PDB file of C-alpha atoms in Angstrom:
ATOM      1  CA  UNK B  95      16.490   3.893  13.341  1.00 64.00           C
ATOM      2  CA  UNK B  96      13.982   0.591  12.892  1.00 68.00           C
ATOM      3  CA  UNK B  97      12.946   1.842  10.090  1.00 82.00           C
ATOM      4  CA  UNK B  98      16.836   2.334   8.486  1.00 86.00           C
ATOM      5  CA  UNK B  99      17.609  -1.259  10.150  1.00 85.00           C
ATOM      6  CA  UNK B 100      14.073  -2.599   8.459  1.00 87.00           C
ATOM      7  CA  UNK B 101      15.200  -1.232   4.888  1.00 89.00           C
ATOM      8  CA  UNK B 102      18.515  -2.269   5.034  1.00 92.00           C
ATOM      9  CA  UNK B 103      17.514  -5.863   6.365  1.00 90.00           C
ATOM     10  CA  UNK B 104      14.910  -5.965   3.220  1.00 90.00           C
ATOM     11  CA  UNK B 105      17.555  -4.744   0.988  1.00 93.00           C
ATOM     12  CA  UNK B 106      20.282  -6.976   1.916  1.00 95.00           C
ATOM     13  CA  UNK B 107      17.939  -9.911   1.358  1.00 93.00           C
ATOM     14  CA  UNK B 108      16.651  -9.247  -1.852  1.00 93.00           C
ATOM     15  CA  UNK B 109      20.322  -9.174  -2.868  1.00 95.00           C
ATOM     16  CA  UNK B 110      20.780 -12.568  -1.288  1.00 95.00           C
ATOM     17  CA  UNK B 111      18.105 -14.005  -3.265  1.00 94.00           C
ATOM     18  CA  UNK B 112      19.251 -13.111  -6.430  1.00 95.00           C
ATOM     19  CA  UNK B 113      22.894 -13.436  -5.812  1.00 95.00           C
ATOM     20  CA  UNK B 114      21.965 -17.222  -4.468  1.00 94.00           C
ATOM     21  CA  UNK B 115      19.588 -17.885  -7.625  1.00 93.00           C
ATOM     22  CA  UNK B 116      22.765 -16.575  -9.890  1.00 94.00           C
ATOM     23  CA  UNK B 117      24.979 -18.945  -7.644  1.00 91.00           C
ATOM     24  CA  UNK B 118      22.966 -22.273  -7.842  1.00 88.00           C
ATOM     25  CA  UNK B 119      22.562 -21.141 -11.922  1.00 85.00           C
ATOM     26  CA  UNK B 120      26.218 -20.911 -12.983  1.00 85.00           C
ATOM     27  CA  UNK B 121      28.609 -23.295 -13.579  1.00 80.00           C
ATOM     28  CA  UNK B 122      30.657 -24.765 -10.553  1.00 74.00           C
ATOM     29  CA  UNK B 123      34.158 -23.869 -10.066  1.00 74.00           C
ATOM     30  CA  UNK B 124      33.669 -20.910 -12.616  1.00 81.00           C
ATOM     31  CA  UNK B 125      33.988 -17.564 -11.668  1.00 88.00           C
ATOM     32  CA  UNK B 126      30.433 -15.976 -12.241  1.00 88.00           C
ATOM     33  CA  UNK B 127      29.571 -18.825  -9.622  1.00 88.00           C
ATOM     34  CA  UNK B 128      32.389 -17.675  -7.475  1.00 88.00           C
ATOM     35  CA  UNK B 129      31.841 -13.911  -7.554  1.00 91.00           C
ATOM     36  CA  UNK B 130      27.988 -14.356  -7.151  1.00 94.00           C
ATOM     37  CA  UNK B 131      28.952 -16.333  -4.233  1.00 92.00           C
ATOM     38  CA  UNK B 132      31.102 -14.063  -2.200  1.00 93.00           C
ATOM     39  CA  UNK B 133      28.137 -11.236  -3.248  1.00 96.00           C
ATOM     40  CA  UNK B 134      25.419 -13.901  -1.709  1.00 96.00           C
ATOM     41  CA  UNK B 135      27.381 -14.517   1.385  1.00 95.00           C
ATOM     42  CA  UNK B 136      28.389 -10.681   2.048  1.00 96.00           C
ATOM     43  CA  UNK B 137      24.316  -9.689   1.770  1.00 97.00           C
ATOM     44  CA  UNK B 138      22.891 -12.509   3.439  1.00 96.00           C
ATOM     45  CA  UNK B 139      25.751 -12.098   6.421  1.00 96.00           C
ATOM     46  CA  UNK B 140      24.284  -8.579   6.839  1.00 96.00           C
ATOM     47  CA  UNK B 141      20.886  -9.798   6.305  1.00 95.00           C
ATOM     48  CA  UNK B 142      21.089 -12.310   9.182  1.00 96.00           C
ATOM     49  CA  UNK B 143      22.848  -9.938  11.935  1.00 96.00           C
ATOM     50  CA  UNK B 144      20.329  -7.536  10.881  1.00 94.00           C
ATOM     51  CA  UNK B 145      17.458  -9.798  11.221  1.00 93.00           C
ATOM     52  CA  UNK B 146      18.365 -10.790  14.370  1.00 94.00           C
ATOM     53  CA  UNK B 147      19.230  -7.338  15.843  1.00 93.00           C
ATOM     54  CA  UNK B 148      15.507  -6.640  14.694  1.00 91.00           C
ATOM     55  CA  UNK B 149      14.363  -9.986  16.091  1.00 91.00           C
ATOM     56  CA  UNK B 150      15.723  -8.597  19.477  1.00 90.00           C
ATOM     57  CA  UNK B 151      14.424  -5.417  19.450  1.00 89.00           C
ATOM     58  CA  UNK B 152      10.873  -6.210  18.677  1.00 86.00           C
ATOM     59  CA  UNK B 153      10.733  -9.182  20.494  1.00 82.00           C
ATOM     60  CA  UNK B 154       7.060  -9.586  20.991  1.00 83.00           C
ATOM     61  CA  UNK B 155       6.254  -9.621  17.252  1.00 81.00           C
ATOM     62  CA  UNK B 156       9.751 -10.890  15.715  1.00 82.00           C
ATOM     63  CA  UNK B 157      11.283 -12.906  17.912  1.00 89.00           C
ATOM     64  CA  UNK B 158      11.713 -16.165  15.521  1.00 92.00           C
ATOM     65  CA  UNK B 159      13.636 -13.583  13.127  1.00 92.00           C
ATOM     66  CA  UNK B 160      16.125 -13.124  16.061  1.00 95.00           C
ATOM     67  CA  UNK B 161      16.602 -17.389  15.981  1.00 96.00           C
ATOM     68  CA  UNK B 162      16.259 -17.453  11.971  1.00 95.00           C
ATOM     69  CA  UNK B 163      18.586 -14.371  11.793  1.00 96.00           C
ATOM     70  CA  UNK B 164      21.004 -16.093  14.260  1.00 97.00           C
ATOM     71  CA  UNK B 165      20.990 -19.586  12.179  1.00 97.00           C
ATOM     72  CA  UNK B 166      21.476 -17.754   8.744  1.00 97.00           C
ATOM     73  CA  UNK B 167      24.784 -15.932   9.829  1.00 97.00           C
ATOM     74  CA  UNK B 168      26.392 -19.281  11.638  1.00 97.00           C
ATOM     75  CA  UNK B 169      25.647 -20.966   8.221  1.00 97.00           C
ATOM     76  CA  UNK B 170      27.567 -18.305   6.233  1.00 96.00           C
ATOM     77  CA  UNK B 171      30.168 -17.949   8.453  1.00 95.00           C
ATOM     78  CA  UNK B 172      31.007 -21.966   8.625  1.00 95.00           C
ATOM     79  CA  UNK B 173      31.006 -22.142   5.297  1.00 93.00           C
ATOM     80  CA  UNK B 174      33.514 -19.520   4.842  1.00 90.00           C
ATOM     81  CA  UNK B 175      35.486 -21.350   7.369  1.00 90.00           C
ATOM     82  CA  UNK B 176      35.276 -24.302   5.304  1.00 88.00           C
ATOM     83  CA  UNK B 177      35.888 -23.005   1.864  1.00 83.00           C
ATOM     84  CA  UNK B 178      38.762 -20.644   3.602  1.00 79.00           C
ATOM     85  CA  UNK B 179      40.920 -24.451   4.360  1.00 71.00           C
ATOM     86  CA  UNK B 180      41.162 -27.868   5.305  1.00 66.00           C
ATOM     87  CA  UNK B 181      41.364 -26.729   9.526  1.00 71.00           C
ATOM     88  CA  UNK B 182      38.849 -23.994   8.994  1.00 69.00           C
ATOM     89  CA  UNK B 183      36.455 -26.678  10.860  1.00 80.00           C
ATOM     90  CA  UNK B 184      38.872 -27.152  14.100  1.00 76.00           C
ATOM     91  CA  UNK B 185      39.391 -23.087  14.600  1.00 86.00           C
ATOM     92  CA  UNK B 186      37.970 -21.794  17.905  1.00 90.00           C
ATOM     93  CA  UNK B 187      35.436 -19.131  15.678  1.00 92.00           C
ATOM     94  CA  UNK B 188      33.898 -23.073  14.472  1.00 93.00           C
ATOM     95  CA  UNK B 189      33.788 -24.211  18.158  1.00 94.00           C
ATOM     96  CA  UNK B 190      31.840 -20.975  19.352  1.00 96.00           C
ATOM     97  CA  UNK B 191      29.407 -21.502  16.363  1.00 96.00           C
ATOM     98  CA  UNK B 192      28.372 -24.943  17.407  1.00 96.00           C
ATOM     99  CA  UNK B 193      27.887 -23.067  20.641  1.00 97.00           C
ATOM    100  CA  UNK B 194      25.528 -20.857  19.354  1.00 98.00           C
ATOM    101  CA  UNK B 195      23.855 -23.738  17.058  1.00 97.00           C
ATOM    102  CA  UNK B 196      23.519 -25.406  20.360  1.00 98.00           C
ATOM    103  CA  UNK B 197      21.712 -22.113  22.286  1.00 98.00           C
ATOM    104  CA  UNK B 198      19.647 -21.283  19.384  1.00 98.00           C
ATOM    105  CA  UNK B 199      18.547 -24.996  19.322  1.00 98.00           C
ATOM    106  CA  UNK B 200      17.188 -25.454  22.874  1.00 98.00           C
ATOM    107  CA  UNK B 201      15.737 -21.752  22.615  1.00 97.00           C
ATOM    108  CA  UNK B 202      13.457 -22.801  19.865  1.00 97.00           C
ATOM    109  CA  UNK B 203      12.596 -26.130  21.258  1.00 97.00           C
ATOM    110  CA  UNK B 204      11.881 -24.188  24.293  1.00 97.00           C
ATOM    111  CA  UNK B 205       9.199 -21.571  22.187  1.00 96.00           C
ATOM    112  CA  UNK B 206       7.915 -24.644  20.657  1.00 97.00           C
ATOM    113  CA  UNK B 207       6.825 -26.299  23.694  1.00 97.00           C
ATOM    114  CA  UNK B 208       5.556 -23.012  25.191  1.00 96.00           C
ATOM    115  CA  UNK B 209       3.532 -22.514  22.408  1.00 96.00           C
ATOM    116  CA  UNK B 210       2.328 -25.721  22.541  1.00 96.00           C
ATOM    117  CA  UNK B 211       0.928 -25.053  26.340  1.00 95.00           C
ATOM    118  CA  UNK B 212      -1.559 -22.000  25.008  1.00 95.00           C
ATOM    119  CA  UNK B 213      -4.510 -22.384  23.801  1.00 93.00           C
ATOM    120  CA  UNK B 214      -3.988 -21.719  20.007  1.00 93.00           C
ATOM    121  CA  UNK B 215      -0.583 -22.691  20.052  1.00 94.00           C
ATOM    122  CA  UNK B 216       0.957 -19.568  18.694  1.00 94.00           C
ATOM    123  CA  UNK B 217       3.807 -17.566  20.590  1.00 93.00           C
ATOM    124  CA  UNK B 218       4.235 -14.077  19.841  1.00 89.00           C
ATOM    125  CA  UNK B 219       2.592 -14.561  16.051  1.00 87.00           C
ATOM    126  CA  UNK B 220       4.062 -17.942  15.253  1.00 91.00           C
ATOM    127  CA  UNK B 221       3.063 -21.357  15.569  1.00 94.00           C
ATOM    128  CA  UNK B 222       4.433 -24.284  17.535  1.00 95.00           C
ATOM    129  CA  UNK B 223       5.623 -25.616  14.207  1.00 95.00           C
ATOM    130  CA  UNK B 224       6.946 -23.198  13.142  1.00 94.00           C
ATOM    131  CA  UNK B 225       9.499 -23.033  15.715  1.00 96.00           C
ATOM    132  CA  UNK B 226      10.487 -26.747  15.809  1.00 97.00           C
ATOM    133  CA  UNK B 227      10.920 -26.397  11.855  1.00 96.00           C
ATOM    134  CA  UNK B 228      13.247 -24.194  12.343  1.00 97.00           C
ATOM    135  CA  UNK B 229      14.634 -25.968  15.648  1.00 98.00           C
ATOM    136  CA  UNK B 230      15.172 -29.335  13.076  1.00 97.00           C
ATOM    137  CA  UNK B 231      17.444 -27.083  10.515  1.00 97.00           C
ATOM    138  CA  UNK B 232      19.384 -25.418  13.705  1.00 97.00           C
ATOM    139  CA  UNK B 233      19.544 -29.043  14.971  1.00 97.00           C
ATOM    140  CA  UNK B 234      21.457 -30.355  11.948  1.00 97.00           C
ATOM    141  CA  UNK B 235      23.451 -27.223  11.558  1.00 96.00           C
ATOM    142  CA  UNK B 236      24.363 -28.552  15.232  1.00 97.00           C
ATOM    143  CA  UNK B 237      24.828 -32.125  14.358  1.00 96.00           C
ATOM    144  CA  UNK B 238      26.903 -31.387  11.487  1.00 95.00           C
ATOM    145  CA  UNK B 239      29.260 -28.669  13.479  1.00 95.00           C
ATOM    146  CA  UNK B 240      30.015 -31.248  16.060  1.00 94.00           C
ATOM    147  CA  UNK B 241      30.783 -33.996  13.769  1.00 91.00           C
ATOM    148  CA  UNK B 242      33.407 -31.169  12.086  1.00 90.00           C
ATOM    149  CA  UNK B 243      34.423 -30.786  15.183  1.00 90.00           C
ATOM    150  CA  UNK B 244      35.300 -34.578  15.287  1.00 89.00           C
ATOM    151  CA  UNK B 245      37.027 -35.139  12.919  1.00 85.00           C
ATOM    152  CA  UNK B 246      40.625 -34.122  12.290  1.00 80.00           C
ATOM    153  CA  UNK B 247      41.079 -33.816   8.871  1.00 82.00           C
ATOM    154  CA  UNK B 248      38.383 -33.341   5.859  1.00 83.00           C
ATOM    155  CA  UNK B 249      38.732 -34.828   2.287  1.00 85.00           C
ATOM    156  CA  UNK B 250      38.429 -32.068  -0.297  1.00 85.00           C
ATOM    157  CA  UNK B 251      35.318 -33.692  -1.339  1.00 87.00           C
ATOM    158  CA  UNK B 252      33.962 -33.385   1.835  1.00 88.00           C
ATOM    159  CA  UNK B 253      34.614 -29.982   2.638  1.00 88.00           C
ATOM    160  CA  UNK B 254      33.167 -28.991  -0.850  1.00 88.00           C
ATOM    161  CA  UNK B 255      29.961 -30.968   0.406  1.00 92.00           C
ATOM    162  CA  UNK B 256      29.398 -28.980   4.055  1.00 93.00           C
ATOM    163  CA  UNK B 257      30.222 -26.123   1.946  1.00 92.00           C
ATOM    164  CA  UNK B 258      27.287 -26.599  -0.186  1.00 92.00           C
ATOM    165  CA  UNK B 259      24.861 -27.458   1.887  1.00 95.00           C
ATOM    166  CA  UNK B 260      25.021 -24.909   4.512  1.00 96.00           C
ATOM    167  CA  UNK B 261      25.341 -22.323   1.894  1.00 95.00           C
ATOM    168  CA  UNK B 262      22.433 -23.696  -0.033  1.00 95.00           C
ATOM    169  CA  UNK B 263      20.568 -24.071   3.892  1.00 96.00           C
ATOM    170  CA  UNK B 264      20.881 -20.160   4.107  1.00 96.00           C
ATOM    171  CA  UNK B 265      19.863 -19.553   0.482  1.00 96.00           C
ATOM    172  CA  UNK B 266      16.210 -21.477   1.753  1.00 95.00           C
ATOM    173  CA  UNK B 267      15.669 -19.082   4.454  1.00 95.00           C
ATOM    174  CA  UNK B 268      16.761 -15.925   2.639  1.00 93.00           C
ATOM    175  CA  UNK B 269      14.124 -17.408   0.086  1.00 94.00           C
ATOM    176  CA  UNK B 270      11.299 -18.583   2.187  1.00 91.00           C
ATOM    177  CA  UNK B 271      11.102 -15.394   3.979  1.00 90.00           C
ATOM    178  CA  UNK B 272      11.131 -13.359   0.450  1.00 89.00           C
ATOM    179  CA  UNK B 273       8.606 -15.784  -0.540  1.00 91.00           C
ATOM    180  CA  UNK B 274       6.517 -17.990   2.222  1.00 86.00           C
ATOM    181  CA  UNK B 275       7.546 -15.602   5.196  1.00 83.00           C
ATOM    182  CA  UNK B 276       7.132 -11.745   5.710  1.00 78.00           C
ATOM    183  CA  UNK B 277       8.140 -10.805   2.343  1.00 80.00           C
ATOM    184  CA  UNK B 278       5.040 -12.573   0.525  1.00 83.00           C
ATOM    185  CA  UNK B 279       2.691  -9.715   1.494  1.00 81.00           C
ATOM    186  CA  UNK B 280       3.551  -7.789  -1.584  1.00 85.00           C
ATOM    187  CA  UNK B 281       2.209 -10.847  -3.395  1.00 87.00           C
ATOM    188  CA  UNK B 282      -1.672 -10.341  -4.772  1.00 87.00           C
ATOM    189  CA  UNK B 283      -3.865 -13.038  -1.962  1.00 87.00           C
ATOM    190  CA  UNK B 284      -4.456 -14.618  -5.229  1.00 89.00           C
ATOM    191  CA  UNK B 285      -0.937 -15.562  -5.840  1.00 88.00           C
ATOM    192  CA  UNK B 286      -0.132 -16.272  -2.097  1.00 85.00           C
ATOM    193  CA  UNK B 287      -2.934 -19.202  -2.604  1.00 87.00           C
ATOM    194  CA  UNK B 288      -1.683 -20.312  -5.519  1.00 90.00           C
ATOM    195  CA  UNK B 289       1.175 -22.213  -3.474  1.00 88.00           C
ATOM    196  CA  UNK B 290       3.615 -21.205  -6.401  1.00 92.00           C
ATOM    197  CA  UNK B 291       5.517 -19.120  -3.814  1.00 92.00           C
ATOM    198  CA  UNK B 292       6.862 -22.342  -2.392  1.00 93.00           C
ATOM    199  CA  UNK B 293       8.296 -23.797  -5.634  1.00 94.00           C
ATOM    200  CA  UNK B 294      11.895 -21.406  -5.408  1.00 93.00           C
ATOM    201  CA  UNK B 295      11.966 -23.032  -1.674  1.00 94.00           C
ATOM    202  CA  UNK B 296      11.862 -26.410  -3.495  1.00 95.00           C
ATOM    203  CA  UNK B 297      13.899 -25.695  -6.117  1.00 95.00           C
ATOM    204  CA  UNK B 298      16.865 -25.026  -3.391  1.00 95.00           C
ATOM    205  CA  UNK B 299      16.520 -28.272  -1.680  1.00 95.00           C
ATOM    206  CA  UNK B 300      15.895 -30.345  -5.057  1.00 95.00           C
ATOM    207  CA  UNK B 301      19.389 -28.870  -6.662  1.00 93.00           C
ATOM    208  CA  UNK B 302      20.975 -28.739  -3.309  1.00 94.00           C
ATOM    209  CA  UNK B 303      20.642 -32.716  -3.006  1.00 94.00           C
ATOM    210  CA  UNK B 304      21.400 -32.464  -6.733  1.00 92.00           C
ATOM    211  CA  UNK B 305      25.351 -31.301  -6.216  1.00 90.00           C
ATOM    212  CA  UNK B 306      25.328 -33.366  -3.188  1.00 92.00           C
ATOM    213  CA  UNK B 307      25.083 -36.464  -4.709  1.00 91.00           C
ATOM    214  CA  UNK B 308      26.996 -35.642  -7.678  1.00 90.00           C
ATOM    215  CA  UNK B 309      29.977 -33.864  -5.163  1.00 88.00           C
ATOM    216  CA  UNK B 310      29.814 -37.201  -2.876  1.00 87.00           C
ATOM    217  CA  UNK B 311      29.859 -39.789  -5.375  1.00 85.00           C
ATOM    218  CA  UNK B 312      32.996 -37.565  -6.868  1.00 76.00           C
ATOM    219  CA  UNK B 313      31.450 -35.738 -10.247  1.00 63.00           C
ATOM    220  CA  UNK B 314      31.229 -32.533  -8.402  1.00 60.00           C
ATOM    221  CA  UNK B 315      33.440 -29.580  -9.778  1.00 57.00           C
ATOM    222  CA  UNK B 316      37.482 -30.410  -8.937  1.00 52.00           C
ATOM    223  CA  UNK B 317      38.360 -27.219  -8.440  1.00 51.00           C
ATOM    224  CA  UNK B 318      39.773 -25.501  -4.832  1.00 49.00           C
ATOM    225  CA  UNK B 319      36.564 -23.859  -3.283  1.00 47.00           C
ATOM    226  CA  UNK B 320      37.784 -20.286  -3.910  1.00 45.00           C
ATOM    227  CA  UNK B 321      37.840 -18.091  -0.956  1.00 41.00           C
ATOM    228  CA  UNK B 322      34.141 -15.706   0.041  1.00 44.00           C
TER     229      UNK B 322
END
């Protein structure tokens, strides 16, 4: 049954990676970039649940997969809310995500610091840092979520913008556990040194800020957000 969960949780992935890669690639508002979407959000949905149910189940080895897993399917599912309308971001499925942004938060903070206290400053096969990195991205997914929350109404720009970013935040852990994470053992050691498997990682947050700019300064695509 691992096994089956393992292969599906690999497979799903890979498809988010080059869904998200096909996403960032086309043109916005057209409807390869649409369609690749809904395929990105679908796979790396049923990546994250799957990751996490794995995370849970072997805890002593996977645990941060669990909280990675967790963040990755509040992402897609917010930004569904948001592309779905303009109240997707005052529903009571967008409250209990900021819930769980909020849980997941404190958790890692929590392994952080209790990796800190040992003597090598790893926690079940993961560093200190590497749990507040990932606490800093579940802390802005939080930020962000309450300051929907907030607000009544969103501008169209806006919207577009949270879409983005939290779509574009998922894409960066799908790839940085293809590439950085678990998935970079199939690389040759040679490569894995290289540091080249970070550059796709990069790539995500350089065009990411890209289209953010160019959405909040109002040269974004005009089109409705279509539905994933």
């Amino acid at each position: 049954m691992i096994t089956f969960v393992t292969i599906a949780h690999v497979m799903s992935g890979g498809i988010a990676v080059v869904m998200g890669a096909t996403a960032l690639a086309a043109r916005k508002g057209a409807s390869s970039h649409a369609k690749a979407g809904r395929v990105f959000a679908v796979s790396m949905g049923l990546s994250s649940f799957l990751g996490a149910g794995l995370g849970l189940i072997k805890f002593e080895t996977f645990i941060i997969t669990f909280h990675a897993g967790v963040l990755g399917l509040t992402l897609i599912i917010s930004s569904w809310l948001l592309a779905r309308g303009s109240k997707g971001h005052r529903s009571a499925l967008f409250v209990a995500i900021a819930c769980v942004n909020f849980l997941n938060t404190a958790g890692l903070i929590a392994a952080g610091f209790s990796a800190l206290m040992l003597p090598d400053q790893i926690l079940r096969g993961f560093a200190a840092t590497d749990y507040f990195f990932l606490a800093g991205m579940s802390g802005v997914a939080l930020v962000t979520d309450l300051n929907m929350l907030w607000r009544k109404t969103l501008s169209y720009r806006h919207r577009i913008a949270e879409h983005l970013w939290r779509m574009c935040l998922s894409f960066f852990i799908a790839a940085g556990s293809a590439f950085t994470g678990p998935g970079a053992g199939i690389f040759p050691e040679a490569v894995r040194n290289s540091g080249v498997l970070s550059f796709p990682e990069l790539m995500i947050i350089v065009l990411m800020l890209f289209w953010l700019i160019r959405i909040l300064r109002g040269k974004g695509p005009q089109k409705r957000i279509p539905s994933v």
